mmCIF file of C-alpha atoms and ligand atoms in Angstrom:
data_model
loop_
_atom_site.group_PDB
_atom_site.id
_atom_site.type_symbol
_atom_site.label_atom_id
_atom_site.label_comp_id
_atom_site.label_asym_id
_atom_site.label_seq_id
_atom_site.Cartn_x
_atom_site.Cartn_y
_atom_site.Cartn_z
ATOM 1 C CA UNK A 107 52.488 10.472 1.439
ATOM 2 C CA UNK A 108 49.358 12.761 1.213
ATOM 3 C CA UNK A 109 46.243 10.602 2.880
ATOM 4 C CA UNK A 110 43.520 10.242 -0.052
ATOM 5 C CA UNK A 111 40.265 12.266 0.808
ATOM 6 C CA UNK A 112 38.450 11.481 -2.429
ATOM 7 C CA UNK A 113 35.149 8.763 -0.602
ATOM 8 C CA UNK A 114 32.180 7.308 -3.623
ATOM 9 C CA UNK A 115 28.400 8.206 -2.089
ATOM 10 C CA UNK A 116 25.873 6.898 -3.530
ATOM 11 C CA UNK A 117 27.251 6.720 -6.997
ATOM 12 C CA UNK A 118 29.406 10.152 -6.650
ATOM 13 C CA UNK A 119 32.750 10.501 -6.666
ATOM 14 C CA UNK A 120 33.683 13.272 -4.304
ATOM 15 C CA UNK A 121 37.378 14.875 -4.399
ATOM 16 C CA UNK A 122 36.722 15.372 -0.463
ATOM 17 C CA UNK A 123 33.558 13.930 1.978
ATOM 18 C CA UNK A 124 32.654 17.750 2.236
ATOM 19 C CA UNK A 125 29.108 18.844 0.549
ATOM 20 C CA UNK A 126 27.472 22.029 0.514
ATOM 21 C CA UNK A 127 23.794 21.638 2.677
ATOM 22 C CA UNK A 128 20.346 22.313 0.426
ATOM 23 C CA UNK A 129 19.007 25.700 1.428
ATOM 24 C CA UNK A 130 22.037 27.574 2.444
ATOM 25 C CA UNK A 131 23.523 29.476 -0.903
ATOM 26 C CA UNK A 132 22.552 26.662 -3.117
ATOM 27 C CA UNK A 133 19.440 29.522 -4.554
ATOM 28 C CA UNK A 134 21.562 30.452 -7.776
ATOM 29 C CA UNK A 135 23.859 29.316 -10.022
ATOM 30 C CA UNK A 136 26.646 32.071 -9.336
ATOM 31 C CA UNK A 137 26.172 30.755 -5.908
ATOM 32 C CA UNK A 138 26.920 27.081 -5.763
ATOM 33 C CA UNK A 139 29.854 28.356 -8.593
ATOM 34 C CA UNK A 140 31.178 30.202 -5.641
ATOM 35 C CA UNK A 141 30.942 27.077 -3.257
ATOM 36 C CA UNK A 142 32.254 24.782 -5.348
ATOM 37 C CA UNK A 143 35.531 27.055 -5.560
ATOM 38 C CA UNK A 144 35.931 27.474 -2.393
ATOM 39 C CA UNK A 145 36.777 23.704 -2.070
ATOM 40 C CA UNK A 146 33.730 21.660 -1.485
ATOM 41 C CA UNK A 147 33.299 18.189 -2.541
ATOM 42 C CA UNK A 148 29.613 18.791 -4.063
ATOM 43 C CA UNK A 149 27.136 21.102 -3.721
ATOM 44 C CA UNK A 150 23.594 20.739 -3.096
ATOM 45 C CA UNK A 151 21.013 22.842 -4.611
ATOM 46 C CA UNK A 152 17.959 24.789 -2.303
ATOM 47 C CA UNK A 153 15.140 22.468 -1.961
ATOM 48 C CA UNK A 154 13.016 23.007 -5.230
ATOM 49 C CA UNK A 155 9.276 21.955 -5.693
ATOM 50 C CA UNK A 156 7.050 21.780 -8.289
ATOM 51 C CA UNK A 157 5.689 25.498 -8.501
ATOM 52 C CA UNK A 158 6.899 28.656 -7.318
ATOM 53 C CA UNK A 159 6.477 29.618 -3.532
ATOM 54 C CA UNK A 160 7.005 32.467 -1.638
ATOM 55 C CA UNK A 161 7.619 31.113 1.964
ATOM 56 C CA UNK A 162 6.355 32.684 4.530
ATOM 57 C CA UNK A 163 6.265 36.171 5.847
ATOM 58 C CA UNK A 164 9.016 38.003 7.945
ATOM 59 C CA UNK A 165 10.848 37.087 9.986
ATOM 60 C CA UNK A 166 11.718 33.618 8.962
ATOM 61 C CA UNK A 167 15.253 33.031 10.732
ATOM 62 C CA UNK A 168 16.045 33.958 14.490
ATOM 63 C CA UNK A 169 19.839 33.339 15.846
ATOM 64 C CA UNK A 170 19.619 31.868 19.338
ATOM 65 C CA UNK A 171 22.440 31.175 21.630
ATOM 66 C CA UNK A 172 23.164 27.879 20.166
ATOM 67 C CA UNK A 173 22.381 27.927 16.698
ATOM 68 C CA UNK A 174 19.805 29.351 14.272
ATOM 69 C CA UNK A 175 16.321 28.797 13.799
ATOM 70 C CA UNK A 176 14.456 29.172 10.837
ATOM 71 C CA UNK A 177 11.360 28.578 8.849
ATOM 72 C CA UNK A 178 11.433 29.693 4.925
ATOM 73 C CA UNK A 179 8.909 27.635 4.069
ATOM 74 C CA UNK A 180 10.116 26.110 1.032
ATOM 75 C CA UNK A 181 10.159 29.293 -0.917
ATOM 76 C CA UNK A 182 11.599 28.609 -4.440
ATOM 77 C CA UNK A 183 11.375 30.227 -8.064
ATOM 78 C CA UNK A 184 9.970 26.696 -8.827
ATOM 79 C CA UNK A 185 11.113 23.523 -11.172
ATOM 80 C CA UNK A 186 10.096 25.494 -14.549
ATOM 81 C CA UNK A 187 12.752 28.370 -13.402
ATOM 82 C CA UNK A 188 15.211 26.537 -11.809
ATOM 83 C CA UNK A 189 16.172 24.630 -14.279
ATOM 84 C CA UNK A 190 18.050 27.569 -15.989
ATOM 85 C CA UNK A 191 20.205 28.110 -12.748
ATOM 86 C CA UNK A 192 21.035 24.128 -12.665
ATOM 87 C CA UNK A 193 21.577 23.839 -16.583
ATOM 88 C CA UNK A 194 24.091 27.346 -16.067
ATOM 89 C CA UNK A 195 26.387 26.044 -13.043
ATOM 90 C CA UNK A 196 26.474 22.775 -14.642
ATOM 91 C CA UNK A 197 28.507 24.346 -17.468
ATOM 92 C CA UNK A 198 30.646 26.275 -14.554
ATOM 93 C CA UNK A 199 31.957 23.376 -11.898
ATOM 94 C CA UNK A 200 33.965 20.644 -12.307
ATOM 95 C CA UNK A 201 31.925 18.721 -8.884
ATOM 96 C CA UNK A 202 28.940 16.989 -8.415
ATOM 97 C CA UNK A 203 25.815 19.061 -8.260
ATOM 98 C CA UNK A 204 23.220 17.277 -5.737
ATOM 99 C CA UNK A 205 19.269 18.710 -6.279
ATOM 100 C CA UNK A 206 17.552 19.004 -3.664
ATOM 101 C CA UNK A 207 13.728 18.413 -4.223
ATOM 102 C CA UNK A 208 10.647 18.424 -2.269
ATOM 103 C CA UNK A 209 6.992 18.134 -3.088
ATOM 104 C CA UNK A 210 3.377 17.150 -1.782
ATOM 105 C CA UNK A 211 3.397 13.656 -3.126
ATOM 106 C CA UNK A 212 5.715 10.993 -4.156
ATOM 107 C CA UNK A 213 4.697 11.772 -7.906
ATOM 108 C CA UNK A 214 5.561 15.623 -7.482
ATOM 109 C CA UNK A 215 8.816 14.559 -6.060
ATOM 110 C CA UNK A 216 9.685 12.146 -9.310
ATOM 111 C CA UNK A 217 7.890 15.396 -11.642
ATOM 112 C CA UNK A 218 10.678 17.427 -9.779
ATOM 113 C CA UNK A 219 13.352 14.865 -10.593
ATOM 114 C CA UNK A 220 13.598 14.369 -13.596
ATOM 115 C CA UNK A 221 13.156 18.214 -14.956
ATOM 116 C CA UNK A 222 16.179 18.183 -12.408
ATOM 117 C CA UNK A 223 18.029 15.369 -14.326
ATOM 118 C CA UNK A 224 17.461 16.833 -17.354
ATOM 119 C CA UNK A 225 19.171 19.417 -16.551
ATOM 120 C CA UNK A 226 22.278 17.770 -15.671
ATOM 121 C CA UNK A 227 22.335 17.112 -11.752
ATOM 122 C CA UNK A 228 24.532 13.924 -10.366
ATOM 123 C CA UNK A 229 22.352 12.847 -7.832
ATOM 124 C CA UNK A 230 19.001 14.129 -6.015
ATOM 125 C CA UNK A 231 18.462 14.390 -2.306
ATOM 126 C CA UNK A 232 14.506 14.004 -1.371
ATOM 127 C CA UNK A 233 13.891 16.442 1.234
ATOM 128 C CA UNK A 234 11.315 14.793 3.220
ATOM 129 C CA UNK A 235 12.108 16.367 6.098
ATOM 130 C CA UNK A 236 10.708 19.824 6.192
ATOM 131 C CA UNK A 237 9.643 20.132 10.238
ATOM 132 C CA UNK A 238 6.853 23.026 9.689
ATOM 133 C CA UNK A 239 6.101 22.446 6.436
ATOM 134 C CA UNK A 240 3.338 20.104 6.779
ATOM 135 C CA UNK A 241 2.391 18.023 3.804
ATOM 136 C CA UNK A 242 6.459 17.874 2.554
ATOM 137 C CA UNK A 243 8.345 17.430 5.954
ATOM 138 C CA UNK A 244 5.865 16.431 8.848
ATOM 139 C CA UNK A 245 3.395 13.648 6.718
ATOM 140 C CA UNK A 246 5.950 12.131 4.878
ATOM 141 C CA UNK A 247 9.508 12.120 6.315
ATOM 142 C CA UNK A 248 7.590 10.901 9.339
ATOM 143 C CA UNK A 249 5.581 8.053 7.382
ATOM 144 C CA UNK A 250 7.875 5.259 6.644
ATOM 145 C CA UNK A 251 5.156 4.331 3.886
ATOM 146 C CA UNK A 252 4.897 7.504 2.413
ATOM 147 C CA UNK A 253 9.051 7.740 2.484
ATOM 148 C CA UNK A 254 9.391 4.336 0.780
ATOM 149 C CA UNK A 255 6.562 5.331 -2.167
ATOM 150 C CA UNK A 256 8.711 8.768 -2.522
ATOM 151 C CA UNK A 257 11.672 6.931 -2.927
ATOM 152 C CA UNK A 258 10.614 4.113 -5.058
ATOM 153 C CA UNK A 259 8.606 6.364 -7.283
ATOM 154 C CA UNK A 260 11.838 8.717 -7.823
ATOM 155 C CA UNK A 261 14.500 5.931 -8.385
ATOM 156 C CA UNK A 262 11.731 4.167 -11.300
ATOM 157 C CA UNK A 263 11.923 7.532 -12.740
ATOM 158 C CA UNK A 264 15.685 8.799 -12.848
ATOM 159 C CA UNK A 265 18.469 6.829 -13.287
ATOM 160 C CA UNK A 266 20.830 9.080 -10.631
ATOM 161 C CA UNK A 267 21.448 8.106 -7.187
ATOM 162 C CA UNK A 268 18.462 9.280 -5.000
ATOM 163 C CA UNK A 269 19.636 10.759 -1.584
ATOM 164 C CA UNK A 270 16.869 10.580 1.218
ATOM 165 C CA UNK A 271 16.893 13.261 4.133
ATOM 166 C CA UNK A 272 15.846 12.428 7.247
ATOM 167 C CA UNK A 273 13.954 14.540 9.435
ATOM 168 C CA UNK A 274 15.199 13.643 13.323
ATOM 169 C CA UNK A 275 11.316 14.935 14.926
ATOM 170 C CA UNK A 276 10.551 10.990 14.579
ATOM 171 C CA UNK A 277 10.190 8.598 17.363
ATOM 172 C CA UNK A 278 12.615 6.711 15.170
ATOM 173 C CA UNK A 279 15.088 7.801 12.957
ATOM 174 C CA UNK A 280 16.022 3.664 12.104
ATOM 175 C CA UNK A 281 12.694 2.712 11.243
ATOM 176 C CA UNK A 282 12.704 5.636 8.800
ATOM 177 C CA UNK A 283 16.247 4.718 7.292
ATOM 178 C CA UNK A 284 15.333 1.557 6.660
ATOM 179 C CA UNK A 285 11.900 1.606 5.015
ATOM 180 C CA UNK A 286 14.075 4.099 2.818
ATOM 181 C CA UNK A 287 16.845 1.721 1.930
ATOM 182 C CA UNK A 288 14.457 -0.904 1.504
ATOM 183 C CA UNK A 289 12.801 0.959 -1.354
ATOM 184 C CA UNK A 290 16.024 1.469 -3.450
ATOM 185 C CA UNK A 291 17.775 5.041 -1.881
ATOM 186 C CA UNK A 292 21.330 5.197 -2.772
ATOM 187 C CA UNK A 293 22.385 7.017 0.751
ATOM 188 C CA UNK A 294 20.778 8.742 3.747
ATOM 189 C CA UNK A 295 21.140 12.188 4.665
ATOM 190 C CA UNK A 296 20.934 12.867 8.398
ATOM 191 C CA UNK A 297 19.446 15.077 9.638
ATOM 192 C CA UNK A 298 17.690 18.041 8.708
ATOM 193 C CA UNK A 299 16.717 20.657 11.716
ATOM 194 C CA UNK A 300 15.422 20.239 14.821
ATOM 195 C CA UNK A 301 11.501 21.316 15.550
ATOM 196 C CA UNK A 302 12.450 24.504 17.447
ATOM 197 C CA UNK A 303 10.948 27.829 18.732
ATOM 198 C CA UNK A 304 11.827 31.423 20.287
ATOM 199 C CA UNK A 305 9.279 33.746 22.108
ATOM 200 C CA UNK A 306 9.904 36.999 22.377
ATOM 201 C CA UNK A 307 9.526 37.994 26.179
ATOM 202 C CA UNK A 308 8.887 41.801 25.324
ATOM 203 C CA UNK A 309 5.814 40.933 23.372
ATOM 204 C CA UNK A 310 4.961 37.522 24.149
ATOM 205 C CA UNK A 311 4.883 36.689 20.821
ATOM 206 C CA UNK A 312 6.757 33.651 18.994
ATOM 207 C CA UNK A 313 9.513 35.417 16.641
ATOM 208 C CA UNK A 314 9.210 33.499 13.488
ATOM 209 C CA UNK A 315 6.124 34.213 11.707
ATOM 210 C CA UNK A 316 5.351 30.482 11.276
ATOM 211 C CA UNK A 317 5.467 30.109 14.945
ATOM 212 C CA UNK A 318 7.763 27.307 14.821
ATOM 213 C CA UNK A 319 10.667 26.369 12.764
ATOM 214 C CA UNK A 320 13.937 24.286 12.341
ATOM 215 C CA UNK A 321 17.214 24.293 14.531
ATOM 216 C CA UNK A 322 20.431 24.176 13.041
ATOM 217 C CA UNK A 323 23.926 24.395 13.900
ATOM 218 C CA UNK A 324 26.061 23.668 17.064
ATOM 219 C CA UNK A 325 22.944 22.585 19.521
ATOM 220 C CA UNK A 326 22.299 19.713 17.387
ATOM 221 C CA UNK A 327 25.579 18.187 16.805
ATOM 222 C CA UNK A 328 24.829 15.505 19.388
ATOM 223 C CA UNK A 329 21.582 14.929 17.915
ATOM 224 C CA UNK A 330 23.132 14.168 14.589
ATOM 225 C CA UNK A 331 26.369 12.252 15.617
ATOM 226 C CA UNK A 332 24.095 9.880 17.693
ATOM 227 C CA UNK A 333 21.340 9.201 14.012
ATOM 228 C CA UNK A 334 24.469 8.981 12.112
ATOM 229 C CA UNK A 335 25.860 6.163 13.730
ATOM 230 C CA UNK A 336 22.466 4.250 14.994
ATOM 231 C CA UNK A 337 21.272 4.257 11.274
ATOM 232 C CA UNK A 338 25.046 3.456 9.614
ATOM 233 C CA UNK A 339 25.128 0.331 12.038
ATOM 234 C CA UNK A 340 21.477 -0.736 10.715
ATOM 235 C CA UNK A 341 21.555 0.170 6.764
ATOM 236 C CA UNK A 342 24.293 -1.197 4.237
ATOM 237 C CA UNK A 343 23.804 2.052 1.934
ATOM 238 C CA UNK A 344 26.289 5.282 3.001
ATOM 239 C CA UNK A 345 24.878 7.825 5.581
ATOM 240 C CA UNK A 346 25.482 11.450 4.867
ATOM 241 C CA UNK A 347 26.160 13.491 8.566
ATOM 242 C CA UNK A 348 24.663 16.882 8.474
ATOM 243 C CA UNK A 349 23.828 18.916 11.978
ATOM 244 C CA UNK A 350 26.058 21.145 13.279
ATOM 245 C CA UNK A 351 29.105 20.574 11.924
ATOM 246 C CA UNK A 352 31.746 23.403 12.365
ATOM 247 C CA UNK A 353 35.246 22.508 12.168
ATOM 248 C CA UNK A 354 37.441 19.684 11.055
ATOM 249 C CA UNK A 355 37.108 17.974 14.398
ATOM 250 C CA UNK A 356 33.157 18.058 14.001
ATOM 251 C CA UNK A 357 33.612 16.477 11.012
ATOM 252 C CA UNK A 358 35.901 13.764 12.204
ATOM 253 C CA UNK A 359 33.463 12.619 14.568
ATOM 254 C CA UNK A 360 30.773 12.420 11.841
ATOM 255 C CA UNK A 361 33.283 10.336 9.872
ATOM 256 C CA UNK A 362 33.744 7.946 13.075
ATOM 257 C CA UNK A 363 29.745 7.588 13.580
ATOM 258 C CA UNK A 364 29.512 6.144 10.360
ATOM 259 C CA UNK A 365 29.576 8.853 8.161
ATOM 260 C CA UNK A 366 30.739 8.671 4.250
ATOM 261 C CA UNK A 367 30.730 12.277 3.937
ATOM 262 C CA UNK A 368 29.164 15.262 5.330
ATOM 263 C CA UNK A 369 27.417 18.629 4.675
ATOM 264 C CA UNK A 370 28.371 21.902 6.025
ATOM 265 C CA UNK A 371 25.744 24.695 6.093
ATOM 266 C CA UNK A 372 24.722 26.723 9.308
ATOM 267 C CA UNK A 373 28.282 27.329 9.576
ATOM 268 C CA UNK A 374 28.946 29.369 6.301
ATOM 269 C CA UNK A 375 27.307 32.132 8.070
ATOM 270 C CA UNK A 376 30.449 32.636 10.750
ATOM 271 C CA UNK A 377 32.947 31.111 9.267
ATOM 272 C CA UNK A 378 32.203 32.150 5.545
ATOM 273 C CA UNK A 379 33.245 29.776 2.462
ATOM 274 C CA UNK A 380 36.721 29.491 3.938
ATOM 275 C CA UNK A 381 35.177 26.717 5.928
ATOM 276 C CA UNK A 382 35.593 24.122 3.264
ATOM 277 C CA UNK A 383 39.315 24.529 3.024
ATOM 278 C CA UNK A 384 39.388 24.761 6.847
ATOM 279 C CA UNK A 385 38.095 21.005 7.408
ATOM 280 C CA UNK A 386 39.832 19.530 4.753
ATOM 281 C CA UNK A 387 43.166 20.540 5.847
ATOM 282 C CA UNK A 388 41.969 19.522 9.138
ATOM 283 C CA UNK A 389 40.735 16.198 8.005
ATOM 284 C CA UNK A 390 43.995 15.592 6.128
ATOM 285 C CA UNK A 391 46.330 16.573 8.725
ATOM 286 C CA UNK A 392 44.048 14.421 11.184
ATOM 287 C CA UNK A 393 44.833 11.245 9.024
ATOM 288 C CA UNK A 394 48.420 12.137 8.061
ATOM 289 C CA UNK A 395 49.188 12.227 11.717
ATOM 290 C CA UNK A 396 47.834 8.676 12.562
ATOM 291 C CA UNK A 397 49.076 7.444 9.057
ATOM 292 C CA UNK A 398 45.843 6.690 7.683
ATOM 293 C CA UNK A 399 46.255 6.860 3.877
ATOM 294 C CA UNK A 400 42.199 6.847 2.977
ATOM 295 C CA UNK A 401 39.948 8.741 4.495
ATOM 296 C CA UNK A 402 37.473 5.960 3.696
ATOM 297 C CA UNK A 403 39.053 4.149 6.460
ATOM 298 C CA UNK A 404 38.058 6.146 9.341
ATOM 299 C CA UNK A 405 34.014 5.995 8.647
ATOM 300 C CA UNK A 406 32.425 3.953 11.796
ATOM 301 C CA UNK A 407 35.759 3.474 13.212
ATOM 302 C CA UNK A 408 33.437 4.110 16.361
ATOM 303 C CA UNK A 409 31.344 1.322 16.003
ATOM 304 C CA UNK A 410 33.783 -0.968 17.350
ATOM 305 C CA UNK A 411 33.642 0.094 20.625
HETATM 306 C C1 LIG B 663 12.395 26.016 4.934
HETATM 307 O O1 LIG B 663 12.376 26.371 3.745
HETATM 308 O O2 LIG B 663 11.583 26.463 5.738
HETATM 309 C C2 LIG B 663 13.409 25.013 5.404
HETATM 310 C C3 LIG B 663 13.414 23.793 4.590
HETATM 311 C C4 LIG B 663 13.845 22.578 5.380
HETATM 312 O O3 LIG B 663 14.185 22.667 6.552
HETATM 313 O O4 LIG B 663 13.827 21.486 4.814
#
């Protein structure tokens, strides 16, 4: 018999623990149309804010040996705009859509919301975890205060489950997760990128023009596997792994840290959308061959030992 992928998060009921990650593709509605047929589980939108931002100037991503670096910052057609694109793939997929929202106070973040409710999304993921972004990412994600007023202020305004994102530049991650779950989030999200920076040696000159930015993909695997499974052994609400995750056997070990799901996003850009199909034959063919019927049944296997 076929082992069951379909796992519940926070409220969703995924066909498969794979998610699209905010800011990779998630900028249109054609976009996320195209994930979600490619075989995701959900998709998450880019993170959206109240007003319209540019970001900053060229050059705002840099590949390095071990990953990618970048630092948008935050740019976004804004809430007013959005909206359309949300309201458009909601007509188009048949999977959850996850929005991911950001502002400069816990009241902007609930403003964002529930525009983003309105128009249809299953669940919202509070990206408080921005690392060069500094009143969104660096103030609050790294306040447990200021995370637990974000939260609470979003779940008394929408009735959806509310996602939080943590940012790993903390001294702790736990303390973080749990002021979080305290205040009423439905699941953690962990972890967005990794303060980061490249210099140029020609010119001397950091690349990215906001100096420093956020480091995705393979070099922060180990960063994530290790949150995932110190934050699933202290909070009763799911933990969604994100950092680095590749291939079906990267996503195996996020399910065995304590994982309910995960999100794939740095990798898109080698692997393309084919990536989605890729771990969840993996995952399946993983479980058939230990005769594990639920794929449920594997999250924090790793805590035992
Ligand atoms: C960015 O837009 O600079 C990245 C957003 C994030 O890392 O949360």
């Amino acid at each position: 018999m076929k082992p069951s992928l379909s796992v519940k998060v926070g409220g969703l009921k995924l066909r498969n623990p794979t998610i699209l990650a905010a800011g990779v593709l998630g900028v249109t509605g054609k976009l996320l149309t195209s994930v979600a047929m490619s075989g995701a589980g959900a998709v998450t939108t880019k993170s959206i804010g109240p007003e319209p931002r540019d970001g900053y100037e060229n050059p705002t991503v840099v590949r390095v040996r071990c990953g990618l670096l970048n630092a948008m910052g935050l740019p976004n057609p804004g809430i007013k705009e959005f909206r359309k694109e949300l309201e458009d793939v909601k007509k188009t997929v048949n999977i959850p859509v996850i929005a991911s929202v950001f502002g400069f106070s816990p009241e902007d973040f609930s403003d964002v919301a529930a525009v983003m409710r309105d128009a249809g999304a299953d669940a919202i993921e509070l990206n408080v975890s921005c690392p060069h972004v500094e009143a969104v990412g660096r103030q609050i994600g790294q306040n447990p205060d200021l995370v637990s007023k974000t939260v609470k202020k979003v779940k008394d305004q929408v009735d959806l489950g509310v996602f939080t994102k943590l940012s790993p530049n903390v001294t702790d991650i736990v303390e973080i997760a749990r002021a979080a779950e305290k205040a009423g989030t439905d699941a953690i999200v962990a972890i967005n990128t990794v303060r980061g920076m490249k210099i140029d040696i020609k010119t001397s000159r950091p690349i990215l023009s906001a100096r420093i930015g956020g480091l995705s993909g393979a070099a922060i695997r180990p960063i994530a596997v290790r949150s995932v499974y110190e934050i699933s052994k202290a909070v009763q609400v799911p933990v969604i792994g994100c950092g680095g995750i590749q291939c079906w056997e990267d996503a195996v070990e996020f399910l065995l840290a304590g994982a309910s799901a995960i999100e794939i996003g740095t990798a898109i850009m080698d692997e393309g959308l084919e990536v989605f199909n890729k771990v969840v034959d993996g995952i399946e063919s993983y479980l058939a061959q230990k005769r594990i019927s639920e794929v449920s049944d594997i999250v924090g296997r790793a805590h035992s030992y």
